[in-house]
């Protein structure tokens, strides 16, 4: 069996009934993998690269990850929390340094690191246009780290932002925890927003990551199910 270890925040994390209908991307991703691939999701709500490392969560991954496994690294949302020194990192400084620590942990055990940029928030202005993103500098920082450390990057940020721009304000609500009255009564306090995902959103963006892995080629494409590869090939032929 091959394992994908996933380090990230609430957009990735697994959820129980008490946070229903919130669903993390990592929680849905195994729908897109081959049968010999197991997802070990270490993502936790509210964590940044800094707090994840400070709480020894990377150390826990290091203890278990082995040669031939993968470490998916997906942060940004909480590294932006400039008023919280326990989580905030400078996007072109400490953020990149911390990403390097994740990469070293993977490579020291013979595993493959993969960077995944943050999923975009569903924030539209009154005219129905997608607002400028708060993630931009962290996306650039992750891409900078990818070049510096020779780590492949799956750019979920760009894919999700493109999708939201095409989908629009109203139609995109079904993918995020921006819940209607009545539906919101079943959701936990503080989680009815435009960052966290419903099952539909988790499946949508997990599929984008799977296609991103297929586009990386090499051994990365062997992680995802044949149908994902076939569908991605059709998209490339259509758009080419």
JSON list of C-alpha atoms in Angstrom, two decimals:
[
{"chain": "A", "resi": 1, "resn": "UNK", "atom": "CA", "xyz": [0.00, 0.00, 0.00]},
{"chain": "A", "resi": 2, "resn": "UNK", "atom": "CA", "xyz": [1.07, 3.57, -0.71]},
{"chain": "A", "resi": 3, "resn": "UNK", "atom": "CA", "xyz": [0.15, 6.29, 1.76]},
{"chain": "A", "resi": 4, "resn": "UNK", "atom": "CA", "xyz": [-0.60, 9.95, 1.20]},
{"chain": "A", "resi": 5, "resn": "UNK", "atom": "CA", "xyz": [0.01, 11.88, 4.41]},
{"chain": "A", "resi": 6, "resn": "UNK", "atom": "CA", "xyz": [-1.79, 15.20, 4.36]},
{"chain": "A", "resi": 7, "resn": "UNK", "atom": "CA", "xyz": [-0.79, 18.25, 6.42]},
{"chain": "A", "resi": 8, "resn": "UNK", "atom": "CA", "xyz": [-3.18, 21.18, 6.33]},
{"chain": "A", "resi": 9, "resn": "UNK", "atom": "CA", "xyz": [-6.01, 23.17, 7.86]},
{"chain": "A", "resi": 10, "resn": "UNK", "atom": "CA", "xyz": [-9.82, 23.00, 8.12]},
{"chain": "A", "resi": 11, "resn": "UNK", "atom": "CA", "xyz": [-10.31, 23.11, 4.35]},
{"chain": "A", "resi": 12, "resn": "UNK", "atom": "CA", "xyz": [-8.56, 19.73, 4.24]},
{"chain": "A", "resi": 13, "resn": "UNK", "atom": "CA", "xyz": [-9.47, 18.14, 7.60]},
{"chain": "A", "resi": 14, "resn": "UNK", "atom": "CA", "xyz": [-11.82, 15.24, 8.30]},
{"chain": "A", "resi": 15, "resn": "UNK", "atom": "CA", "xyz": [-15.12, 16.06, 9.99]},
{"chain": "A", "resi": 16, "resn": "UNK", "atom": "CA", "xyz": [-17.49, 14.21, 12.32]},
{"chain": "A", "resi": 17, "resn": "UNK", "atom": "CA", "xyz": [-21.27, 14.52, 12.63]},
{"chain": "A", "resi": 18, "resn": "UNK", "atom": "CA", "xyz": [-20.96, 17.54, 14.94]},
{"chain": "A", "resi": 19, "resn": "UNK", "atom": "CA", "xyz": [-19.55, 19.67, 12.12]},
{"chain": "A", "resi": 20, "resn": "UNK", "atom": "CA", "xyz": [-21.94, 18.36, 9.45]},
{"chain": "A", "resi": 21, "resn": "UNK", "atom": "CA", "xyz": [-22.27, 19.26, 6.60]},
{"chain": "A", "resi": 22, "resn": "UNK", "atom": "CA", "xyz": [-18.70, 20.59, 6.57]},
{"chain": "A", "resi": 23, "resn": "UNK", "atom": "CA", "xyz": [-16.35, 18.31, 4.63]},
{"chain": "A", "resi": 24, "resn": "UNK", "atom": "CA", "xyz": [-12.61, 18.63, 4.07]},
{"chain": "A", "resi": 25, "resn": "UNK", "atom": "CA", "xyz": [-10.89, 18.10, 0.75]},
{"chain": "A", "resi": 26, "resn": "UNK", "atom": "CA", "xyz": [-8.67, 15.39, 2.24]},
{"chain": "A", "resi": 27, "resn": "UNK", "atom": "CA", "xyz": [-11.80, 13.66, 3.52]},
{"chain": "A", "resi": 28, "resn": "UNK", "atom": "CA", "xyz": [-13.11, 13.33, -0.04]},
{"chain": "A", "resi": 29, "resn": "UNK", "atom": "CA", "xyz": [-9.87, 12.70, -1.88]},
{"chain": "A", "resi": 30, "resn": "UNK", "atom": "CA", "xyz": [-9.80, 8.91, -1.61]},
{"chain": "A", "resi": 31, "resn": "UNK", "atom": "CA", "xyz": [-12.75, 8.81, -4.02]},
{"chain": "A", "resi": 32, "resn": "UNK", "atom": "CA", "xyz": [-10.22, 9.72, -6.69]},
{"chain": "A", "resi": 33, "resn": "UNK", "atom": "CA", "xyz": [-7.31, 7.44, -5.78]},
{"chain": "A", "resi": 34, "resn": "UNK", "atom": "CA", "xyz": [-6.36, 3.95, -6.89]},
{"chain": "A", "resi": 35, "resn": "UNK", "atom": "CA", "xyz": [-7.23, 1.06, -4.58]},
{"chain": "A", "resi": 36, "resn": "UNK", "atom": "CA", "xyz": [-3.68, 0.65, -3.28]},
{"chain": "A", "resi": 37, "resn": "UNK", "atom": "CA", "xyz": [-3.53, 4.26, -2.04]},
{"chain": "A", "resi": 38, "resn": "UNK", "atom": "CA", "xyz": [-4.47, 5.20, 1.53]},
{"chain": "A", "resi": 39, "resn": "UNK", "atom": "CA", "xyz": [-5.00, 8.80, 2.66]},
{"chain": "A", "resi": 40, "resn": "UNK", "atom": "CA", "xyz": [-3.75, 9.52, 6.19]},
{"chain": "A", "resi": 41, "resn": "UNK", "atom": "CA", "xyz": [-5.22, 12.92, 6.97]},
{"chain": "A", "resi": 42, "resn": "UNK", "atom": "CA", "xyz": [-3.35, 14.90, 9.64]},
{"chain": "A", "resi": 43, "resn": "UNK", "atom": "CA", "xyz": [-4.98, 18.24, 8.75]},
{"chain": "A", "resi": 44, "resn": "UNK", "atom": "CA", "xyz": [-6.51, 20.10, 11.71]},
{"chain": "A", "resi": 45, "resn": "UNK", "atom": "CA", "xyz": [-8.79, 23.12, 11.87]},
{"chain": "A", "resi": 46, "resn": "UNK", "atom": "CA", "xyz": [-7.11, 26.46, 12.44]},
{"chain": "A", "resi": 47, "resn": "UNK", "atom": "CA", "xyz": [-3.53, 25.42, 11.84]},
{"chain": "A", "resi": 48, "resn": "UNK", "atom": "CA", "xyz": [-0.84, 27.27, 9.96]},
{"chain": "A", "resi": 49, "resn": "UNK", "atom": "CA", "xyz": [2.59, 25.98, 9.01]},
{"chain": "A", "resi": 50, "resn": "UNK", "atom": "CA", "xyz": [3.88, 27.51, 12.24]},
{"chain": "A", "resi": 51, "resn": "UNK", "atom": "CA", "xyz": [1.29, 26.13, 14.68]},
{"chain": "A", "resi": 52, "resn": "UNK", "atom": "CA", "xyz": [1.26, 22.72, 12.95]},
{"chain": "A", "resi": 53, "resn": "UNK", "atom": "CA", "xyz": [5.00, 22.40, 13.51]},
{"chain": "A", "resi": 54, "resn": "UNK", "atom": "CA", "xyz": [4.94, 23.95, 17.01]},
{"chain": "A", "resi": 55, "resn": "UNK", "atom": "CA", "xyz": [2.32, 21.41, 18.13]},
{"chain": "A", "resi": 56, "resn": "UNK", "atom": "CA", "xyz": [4.57, 18.53, 16.95]},
{"chain": "A", "resi": 57, "resn": "UNK", "atom": "CA", "xyz": [2.07, 17.48, 14.29]},
{"chain": "A", "resi": 58, "resn": "UNK", "atom": "CA", "xyz": [4.79, 17.31, 11.65]},
{"chain": "A", "resi": 59, "resn": "UNK", "atom": "CA", "xyz": [6.82, 15.16, 14.06]},
{"chain": "A", "resi": 60, "resn": "UNK", "atom": "CA", "xyz": [3.89, 12.73, 14.25]},
{"chain": "A", "resi": 61, "resn": "UNK", "atom": "CA", "xyz": [3.89, 12.43, 10.46]},
{"chain": "A", "resi": 62, "resn": "UNK", "atom": "CA", "xyz": [7.67, 11.97, 10.44]},
{"chain": "A", "resi": 63, "resn": "UNK", "atom": "CA", "xyz": [7.35, 9.04, 12.83]},
{"chain": "A", "resi": 64, "resn": "UNK", "atom": "CA", "xyz": [5.07, 7.13, 10.46]},
{"chain": "A", "resi": 65, "resn": "UNK", "atom": "CA", "xyz": [5.83, 8.17, 6.90]},
{"chain": "A", "resi": 66, "resn": "UNK", "atom": "CA", "xyz": [8.05, 5.75, 4.96]},
{"chain": "A", "resi": 67, "resn": "UNK", "atom": "CA", "xyz": [9.90, 5.40, 1.68]},
{"chain": "A", "resi": 68, "resn": "UNK", "atom": "CA", "xyz": [7.63, 5.71, -1.34]},
{"chain": "A", "resi": 69, "resn": "UNK", "atom": "CA", "xyz": [4.88, 7.55, 0.54]},
{"chain": "A", "resi": 70, "resn": "UNK", "atom": "CA", "xyz": [3.70, 11.09, -0.23]},
{"chain": "A", "resi": 71, "resn": "UNK", "atom": "CA", "xyz": [3.34, 14.20, 1.90]},
{"chain": "A", "resi": 72, "resn": "UNK", "atom": "CA", "xyz": [0.74, 16.68, 0.64]},
{"chain": "A", "resi": 73, "resn": "UNK", "atom": "CA", "xyz": [1.36, 20.11, 2.16]},
{"chain": "A", "resi": 74, "resn": "UNK", "atom": "CA", "xyz": [-1.55, 22.55, 1.96]},
{"chain": "A", "resi": 75, "resn": "UNK", "atom": "CA", "xyz": [-1.41, 25.74, 4.04]},
{"chain": "A", "resi": 76, "resn": "UNK", "atom": "CA", "xyz": [-2.07, 29.46, 3.71]},
{"chain": "A", "resi": 77, "resn": "UNK", "atom": "CA", "xyz": [-5.47, 30.30, 5.23]},
{"chain": "A", "resi": 78, "resn": "UNK", "atom": "CA", "xyz": [-4.18, 30.58, 8.79]},
{"chain": "A", "resi": 79, "resn": "UNK", "atom": "CA", "xyz": [-0.65, 31.71, 8.00]},
{"chain": "A", "resi": 80, "resn": "UNK", "atom": "CA", "xyz": [-2.44, 34.94, 7.00]},
{"chain": "A", "resi": 81, "resn": "UNK", "atom": "CA", "xyz": [-3.68, 35.62, 10.58]},
{"chain": "A", "resi": 82, "resn": "UNK", "atom": "CA", "xyz": [-1.44, 38.63, 11.15]},
{"chain": "A", "resi": 83, "resn": "UNK", "atom": "CA", "xyz": [-3.03, 39.45, 14.54]},
{"chain": "A", "resi": 84, "resn": "UNK", "atom": "CA", "xyz": [-2.23, 35.98, 15.88]},
{"chain": "A", "resi": 85, "resn": "UNK", "atom": "CA", "xyz": [1.51, 35.52, 16.47]},
{"chain": "A", "resi": 86, "resn": "UNK", "atom": "CA", "xyz": [1.02, 31.83, 17.23]},
{"chain": "A", "resi": 87, "resn": "UNK", "atom": "CA", "xyz": [-0.05, 31.26, 13.61]},
{"chain": "A", "resi": 88, "resn": "UNK", "atom": "CA", "xyz": [1.07, 34.16, 11.43]},
{"chain": "A", "resi": 89, "resn": "UNK", "atom": "CA", "xyz": [4.00, 33.77, 9.04]},
{"chain": "A", "resi": 90, "resn": "UNK", "atom": "CA", "xyz": [5.43, 36.19, 6.50]},
{"chain": "A", "resi": 91, "resn": "UNK", "atom": "CA", "xyz": [4.55, 34.76, 3.06]},
{"chain": "A", "resi": 92, "resn": "UNK", "atom": "CA", "xyz": [8.04, 35.26, 1.63]},
{"chain": "A", "resi": 93, "resn": "UNK", "atom": "CA", "xyz": [9.95, 34.55, 4.82]},
{"chain": "A", "resi": 94, "resn": "UNK", "atom": "CA", "xyz": [8.93, 32.21, 7.62]},
{"chain": "A", "resi": 95, "resn": "UNK", "atom": "CA", "xyz": [6.23, 30.61, 5.47]},
{"chain": "A", "resi": 96, "resn": "UNK", "atom": "CA", "xyz": [8.84, 29.43, 2.97]},
{"chain": "A", "resi": 97, "resn": "UNK", "atom": "CA", "xyz": [11.20, 28.34, 5.74]},
{"chain": "A", "resi": 98, "resn": "UNK", "atom": "CA", "xyz": [8.42, 26.28, 7.33]},
{"chain": "A", "resi": 99, "resn": "UNK", "atom": "CA", "xyz": [7.50, 24.69, 4.01]},
{"chain": "A", "resi": 100, "resn": "UNK", "atom": "CA", "xyz": [11.11, 23.61, 3.77]},
{"chain": "A", "resi": 101, "resn": "UNK", "atom": "CA", "xyz": [10.78, 21.80, 7.10]},
{"chain": "A", "resi": 102, "resn": "UNK", "atom": "CA", "xyz": [7.88, 19.76, 5.71]},
{"chain": "A", "resi": 103, "resn": "UNK", "atom": "CA", "xyz": [9.91, 18.95, 2.61]},
{"chain": "A", "resi": 104, "resn": "UNK", "atom": "CA", "xyz": [12.91, 17.86, 4.67]},
{"chain": "A", "resi": 105, "resn": "UNK", "atom": "CA", "xyz": [10.72, 15.63, 6.84]},
{"chain": "A", "resi": 106, "resn": "UNK", "atom": "CA", "xyz": [9.38, 13.86, 3.75]},
{"chain": "A", "resi": 107, "resn": "UNK", "atom": "CA", "xyz": [12.68, 13.49, 1.94]},
{"chain": "A", "resi": 108, "resn": "UNK", "atom": "CA", "xyz": [14.57, 12.33, 5.01]},
{"chain": "A", "resi": 109, "resn": "UNK", "atom": "CA", "xyz": [12.23, 9.32, 5.07]},
{"chain": "A", "resi": 110, "resn": "UNK", "atom": "CA", "xyz": [12.34, 8.72, 1.31]},
{"chain": "A", "resi": 111, "resn": "UNK", "atom": "CA", "xyz": [8.85, 10.16, 0.71]},
{"chain": "A", "resi": 112, "resn": "UNK", "atom": "CA", "xyz": [7.70, 12.59, -1.98]},
{"chain": "A", "resi": 113, "resn": "UNK", "atom": "CA", "xyz": [6.54, 16.10, -0.95]},
{"chain": "A", "resi": 114, "resn": "UNK", "atom": "CA", "xyz": [3.83, 17.89, -2.93]},
{"chain": "A", "resi": 115, "resn": "UNK", "atom": "CA", "xyz": [2.73, 21.50, -2.41]},
{"chain": "A", "resi": 116, "resn": "UNK", "atom": "CA", "xyz": [-0.97, 22.33, -2.86]},
{"chain": "A", "resi": 117, "resn": "UNK", "atom": "CA", "xyz": [-1.98, 26.00, -2.90]},
{"chain": "A", "resi": 118, "resn": "UNK", "atom": "CA", "xyz": [-4.96, 27.16, -0.84]},
{"chain": "A", "resi": 119, "resn": "UNK", "atom": "CA", "xyz": [-8.50, 26.79, -2.09]},
{"chain": "A", "resi": 120, "resn": "UNK", "atom": "CA", "xyz": [-10.05, 30.19, -2.80]},
{"chain": "A", "resi": 121, "resn": "UNK", "atom": "CA", "xyz": [-12.72, 31.70, -0.58]},
{"chain": "A", "resi": 122, "resn": "UNK", "atom": "CA", "xyz": [-16.17, 32.38, -2.04]},
{"chain": "A", "resi": 123, "resn": "UNK", "atom": "CA", "xyz": [-16.21, 36.17, -1.67]},
{"chain": "A", "resi": 124, "resn": "UNK", "atom": "CA", "xyz": [-18.10, 38.25, -4.25]},
{"chain": "A", "resi": 125, "resn": "UNK", "atom": "CA", "xyz": [-18.78, 41.98, -4.34]},
{"chain": "A", "resi": 126, "resn": "UNK", "atom": "CA", "xyz": [-22.19, 43.61, -4.80]},
{"chain": "A", "resi": 127, "resn": "UNK", "atom": "CA", "xyz": [-21.77, 43.53, -8.58]},
{"chain": "A", "resi": 128, "resn": "UNK", "atom": "CA", "xyz": [-21.24, 39.77, -8.47]},
{"chain": "A", "resi": 129, "resn": "UNK", "atom": "CA", "xyz": [-17.51, 39.87, -9.19]},
{"chain": "A", "resi": 130, "resn": "UNK", "atom": "CA", "xyz": [-15.05, 37.72, -7.27]},
{"chain": "A", "resi": 131, "resn": "UNK", "atom": "CA", "xyz": [-13.11, 39.93, -4.87]},
{"chain": "A", "resi": 132, "resn": "UNK", "atom": "CA", "xyz": [-9.30, 40.19, -4.88]},
{"chain": "A", "resi": 133, "resn": "UNK", "atom": "CA", "xyz": [-7.84, 37.31, -2.89]},
{"chain": "A", "resi": 134, "resn": "UNK", "atom": "CA", "xyz": [-6.21, 37.39, 0.52]},
{"chain": "A", "resi": 135, "resn": "UNK", "atom": "CA", "xyz": [-4.27, 34.25, -0.46]},
{"chain": "A", "resi": 136, "resn": "UNK", "atom": "CA", "xyz": [-2.22, 35.74, -3.30]},
{"chain": "A", "resi": 137, "resn": "UNK", "atom": "CA", "xyz": [1.09, 36.33, -1.51]},
{"chain": "A", "resi": 138, "resn": "UNK", "atom": "CA", "xyz": [0.97, 32.89, 0.12]},
{"chain": "A", "resi": 139, "resn": "UNK", "atom": "CA", "xyz": [0.32, 31.26, -3.23]},
{"chain": "A", "resi": 140, "resn": "UNK", "atom": "CA", "xyz": [3.32, 33.12, -4.64]},
{"chain": "A", "resi": 141, "resn": "UNK", "atom": "CA", "xyz": [5.34, 32.10, -1.58]},
{"chain": "A", "resi": 142, "resn": "UNK", "atom": "CA", "xyz": [4.46, 28.44, -2.06]},
{"chain": "A", "resi": 143, "resn": "UNK", "atom": "CA", "xyz": [5.38, 28.60, -5.74]},
{"chain": "A", "resi": 144, "resn": "UNK", "atom": "CA", "xyz": [8.64, 30.30, -4.80]},
{"chain": "A", "resi": 145, "resn": "UNK", "atom": "CA", "xyz": [9.33, 27.48, -2.32]},
{"chain": "A", "resi": 146, "resn": "UNK", "atom": "CA", "xyz": [8.46, 24.94, -5.01]},
{"chain": "A", "resi": 147, "resn": "UNK", "atom": "CA", "xyz": [11.10, 26.34, -7.36]},
{"chain": "A", "resi": 148, "resn": "UNK", "atom": "CA", "xyz": [13.68, 26.74, -4.62]},
{"chain": "A", "resi": 149, "resn": "UNK", "atom": "CA", "xyz": [13.21, 23.23, -3.22]},
{"chain": "A", "resi": 150, "resn": "UNK", "atom": "CA", "xyz": [12.31, 21.45, -6.48]},
{"chain": "A", "resi": 151, "resn": "UNK", "atom": "CA", "xyz": [8.89, 20.40, -5.18]},
{"chain": "A", "resi": 152, "resn": "UNK", "atom": "CA", "xyz": [5.92, 20.00, -7.56]},
{"chain": "A", "resi": 153, "resn": "UNK", "atom": "CA", "xyz": [3.01, 22.38, -7.00]},
{"chain": "A", "resi": 154, "resn": "UNK", "atom": "CA", "xyz": [-0.66, 21.60, -7.62]},
{"chain": "A", "resi": 155, "resn": "UNK", "atom": "CA", "xyz": [-2.19, 25.06, -8.02]},
{"chain": "A", "resi": 156, "resn": "UNK", "atom": "CA", "xyz": [-5.62, 24.53, -6.50]},
{"chain": "A", "resi": 157, "resn": "UNK", "atom": "CA", "xyz": [-5.88, 28.26, -5.84]},
{"chain": "A", "resi": 158, "resn": "UNK", "atom": "CA", "xyz": [-5.90, 29.15, -9.52]},
{"chain": "A", "resi": 159, "resn": "UNK", "atom": "CA", "xyz": [-8.20, 26.27, -10.44]},
{"chain": "A", "resi": 160, "resn": "UNK", "atom": "CA", "xyz": [-10.70, 27.12, -7.69]},
{"chain": "A", "resi": 161, "resn": "UNK", "atom": "CA", "xyz": [-10.63, 30.82, -8.42]},
{"chain": "A", "resi": 162, "resn": "UNK", "atom": "CA", "xyz": [-11.22, 30.20, -12.13]},
{"chain": "A", "resi": 163, "resn": "UNK", "atom": "CA", "xyz": [-14.13, 27.95, -11.22]},
{"chain": "A", "resi": 164, "resn": "UNK", "atom": "CA", "xyz": [-15.71, 30.54, -8.92]},
{"chain": "A", "resi": 165, "resn": "UNK", "atom": "CA", "xyz": [-15.41, 33.26, -11.54]},
{"chain": "A", "resi": 166, "resn": "UNK", "atom": "CA", "xyz": [-17.19, 31.07, -14.08]},
{"chain": "A", "resi": 167, "resn": "UNK", "atom": "CA", "xyz": [-19.73, 29.70, -11.61]},
{"chain": "A", "resi": 168, "resn": "UNK", "atom": "CA", "xyz": [-20.75, 33.02, -10.06]},
{"chain": "A", "resi": 169, "resn": "UNK", "atom": "CA", "xyz": [-22.02, 34.11, -6.68]},
{"chain": "A", "resi": 170, "resn": "UNK", "atom": "CA", "xyz": [-25.36, 32.34, -6.41]},
{"chain": "A", "resi": 171, "resn": "UNK", "atom": "CA", "xyz": [-24.48, 29.04, -8.06]},
{"chain": "A", "resi": 172, "resn": "UNK", "atom": "CA", "xyz": [-21.29, 28.63, -6.02]},
{"chain": "A", "resi": 173, "resn": "UNK", "atom": "CA", "xyz": [-23.18, 28.72, -2.70]},
{"chain": "A", "resi": 174, "resn": "UNK", "atom": "CA", "xyz": [-23.95, 25.00, -2.92]},
{"chain": "A", "resi": 175, "resn": "UNK", "atom": "CA", "xyz": [-20.26, 24.18, -2.58]},
{"chain": "A", "resi": 176, "resn": "UNK", "atom": "CA", "xyz": [-19.49, 26.25, 0.54]},
{"chain": "A", "resi": 177, "resn": "UNK", "atom": "CA", "xyz": [-20.81, 26.47, 4.08]},
{"chain": "A", "resi": 178, "resn": "UNK", "atom": "CA", "xyz": [-22.74, 29.62, 3.28]},
{"chain": "A", "resi": 179, "resn": "UNK", "atom": "CA", "xyz": [-25.95, 27.96, 4.39]},
{"chain": "A", "resi": 180, "resn": "UNK", "atom": "CA", "xyz": [-29.56, 28.97, 3.92]},
{"chain": "A", "resi": 181, "resn": "UNK", "atom": "CA", "xyz": [-31.81, 29.54, 6.93]},
{"chain": "A", "resi": 182, "resn": "UNK", "atom": "CA", "xyz": [-32.98, 26.19, 8.27]},
{"chain": "A", "resi": 183, "resn": "UNK", "atom": "CA", "xyz": [-30.00, 24.39, 6.82]},
{"chain": "A", "resi": 184, "resn": "UNK", "atom": "CA", "xyz": [-27.77, 26.57, 9.00]},
{"chain": "A", "resi": 185, "resn": "UNK", "atom": "CA", "xyz": [-29.60, 25.38, 12.11]},
{"chain": "A", "resi": 186, "resn": "UNK", "atom": "CA", "xyz": [-27.86, 22.03, 11.70]},
{"chain": "A", "resi": 187, "resn": "UNK", "atom": "CA", "xyz": [-24.39, 23.51, 11.35]},
{"chain": "A", "resi": 188, "resn": "UNK", "atom": "CA", "xyz": [-21.99, 24.27, 14.22]},
{"chain": "A", "resi": 189, "resn": "UNK", "atom": "CA", "xyz": [-21.55, 27.86, 15.34]},
{"chain": "A", "resi": 190, "resn": "UNK", "atom": "CA", "xyz": [-18.97, 29.80, 13.39]},
{"chain": "A", "resi": 191, "resn": "UNK", "atom": "CA", "xyz": [-18.80, 27.43, 10.43]},
{"chain": "A", "resi": 192, "resn": "UNK", "atom": "CA", "xyz": [-21.44, 29.02, 8.19]},
{"chain": "A", "resi": 193, "resn": "UNK", "atom": "CA", "xyz": [-19.06, 30.96, 5.99]},
{"chain": "A", "resi": 194, "resn": "UNK", "atom": "CA", "xyz": [-17.35, 31.25, 2.63]},
{"chain": "A", "resi": 195, "resn": "UNK", "atom": "CA", "xyz": [-14.16, 29.31, 3.41]},
{"chain": "A", "resi": 196, "resn": "UNK", "atom": "CA", "xyz": [-15.29, 25.90, 4.64]},
{"chain": "A", "resi": 197, "resn": "UNK", "atom": "CA", "xyz": [-16.75, 23.39, 2.23]},
{"chain": "A", "resi": 198, "resn": "UNK", "atom": "CA", "xyz": [-19.78, 21.17, 1.98]},
{"chain": "A", "resi": 199, "resn": "UNK", "atom": "CA", "xyz": [-19.41, 17.65, 0.59]},
{"chain": "A", "resi": 200, "resn": "UNK", "atom": "CA", "xyz": [-20.08, 18.97, -2.92]},
{"chain": "A", "resi": 201, "resn": "UNK", "atom": "CA", "xyz": [-17.23, 21.47, -2.59]},
{"chain": "A", "resi": 202, "resn": "UNK", "atom": "CA", "xyz": [-14.82, 18.95, -1.11]},
{"chain": "A", "resi": 203, "resn": "UNK", "atom": "CA", "xyz": [-15.51, 16.54, -3.96]},
{"chain": "A", "resi": 204, "resn": "UNK", "atom": "CA", "xyz": [-15.17, 19.28, -6.55]},
{"chain": "A", "resi": 205, "resn": "UNK", "atom": "CA", "xyz": [-11.79, 20.50, -5.32]},
{"chain": "A", "resi": 206, "resn": "UNK", "atom": "CA", "xyz": [-10.46, 17.02, -4.53]},
{"chain": "A", "resi": 207, "resn": "UNK", "atom": "CA", "xyz": [-11.14, 16.22, -8.17]},
{"chain": "A", "resi": 208, "resn": "UNK", "atom": "CA", "xyz": [-9.15, 19.28, -9.23]},
{"chain": "A", "resi": 209, "resn": "UNK", "atom": "CA", "xyz": [-6.20, 18.11, -7.14]},
{"chain": "A", "resi": 210, "resn": "UNK", "atom": "CA", "xyz": [-6.44, 14.64, -8.68]},
{"chain": "A", "resi": 211, "resn": "UNK", "atom": "CA", "xyz": [-6.32, 16.14, -12.16]},
{"chain": "A", "resi": 212, "resn": "UNK", "atom": "CA", "xyz": [-3.41, 18.33, -11.07]},
{"chain": "A", "resi": 213, "resn": "UNK", "atom": "CA", "xyz": [-1.51, 15.23, -10.01]},
{"chain": "A", "resi": 214, "resn": "UNK", "atom": "CA", "xyz": [-2.30, 13.59, -13.33]},
{"chain": "A", "resi": 215, "resn": "UNK", "atom": "CA", "xyz": [-0.85, 16.62, -15.11]},
{"chain": "A", "resi": 216, "resn": "UNK", "atom": "CA", "xyz": [2.38, 16.33, -13.09]},
{"chain": "A", "resi": 217, "resn": "UNK", "atom": "CA", "xyz": [2.90, 12.96, -14.77]},
{"chain": "A", "resi": 218, "resn": "UNK", "atom": "CA", "xyz": [5.53, 10.45, -13.63]},
{"chain": "A", "resi": 219, "resn": "UNK", "atom": "CA", "xyz": [4.69, 8.51, -10.46]},
{"chain": "A", "resi": 220, "resn": "UNK", "atom": "CA", "xyz": [2.25, 11.21, -9.29]},
{"chain": "A", "resi": 221, "resn": "UNK", "atom": "CA", "xyz": [-0.29, 10.24, -11.93]},
{"chain": "A", "resi": 222, "resn": "UNK", "atom": "CA", "xyz": [-0.22, 6.63, -10.68]},
{"chain": "A", "resi": 223, "resn": "UNK", "atom": "CA", "xyz": [-1.93, 7.78, -7.47]},
{"chain": "A", "resi": 224, "resn": "UNK", "atom": "CA", "xyz": [-5.22, 8.64, -9.14]},
{"chain": "A", "resi": 225, "resn": "UNK", "atom": "CA", "xyz": [-7.91, 6.38, -10.56]},
{"chain": "A", "resi": 226, "resn": "UNK", "atom": "CA", "xyz": [-7.87, 5.52, -14.24]},
{"chain": "A", "resi": 227, "resn": "UNK", "atom": "CA", "xyz": [-11.13, 7.38, -14.87]},
{"chain": "A", "resi": 228, "resn": "UNK", "atom": "CA", "xyz": [-9.56, 10.59, -13.57]},
{"chain": "A", "resi": 229, "resn": "UNK", "atom": "CA", "xyz": [-6.68, 10.09, -15.99]},
{"chain": "A", "resi": 230, "resn": "UNK", "atom": "CA", "xyz": [-9.08, 9.38, -18.86]},
{"chain": "A", "resi": 231, "resn": "UNK", "atom": "CA", "xyz": [-11.26, 12.42, -18.10]},
{"chain": "A", "resi": 232, "resn": "UNK", "atom": "CA", "xyz": [-8.16, 14.62, -17.78]},
{"chain": "A", "resi": 233, "resn": "UNK", "atom": "CA", "xyz": [-6.82, 13.33, -21.09]},
{"chain": "A", "resi": 234, "resn": "UNK", "atom": "CA", "xyz": [-10.12, 14.22, -22.78]},
{"chain": "A", "resi": 235, "resn": "UNK", "atom": "CA", "xyz": [-10.00, 17.73, -21.30]},
{"chain": "A", "resi": 236, "resn": "UNK", "atom": "CA", "xyz": [-6.45, 18.23, -22.58]},
{"chain": "A", "resi": 237, "resn": "UNK", "atom": "CA", "xyz": [-7.45, 17.03, -26.06]},
{"chain": "A", "resi": 238, "resn": "UNK", "atom": "CA", "xyz": [-10.52, 19.32, -26.06]},
{"chain": "A", "resi": 239, "resn": "UNK", "atom": "CA", "xyz": [-8.59, 22.36, -24.92]},
{"chain": "A", "resi": 240, "resn": "UNK", "atom": "CA", "xyz": [-5.45, 21.65, -26.94]}
]
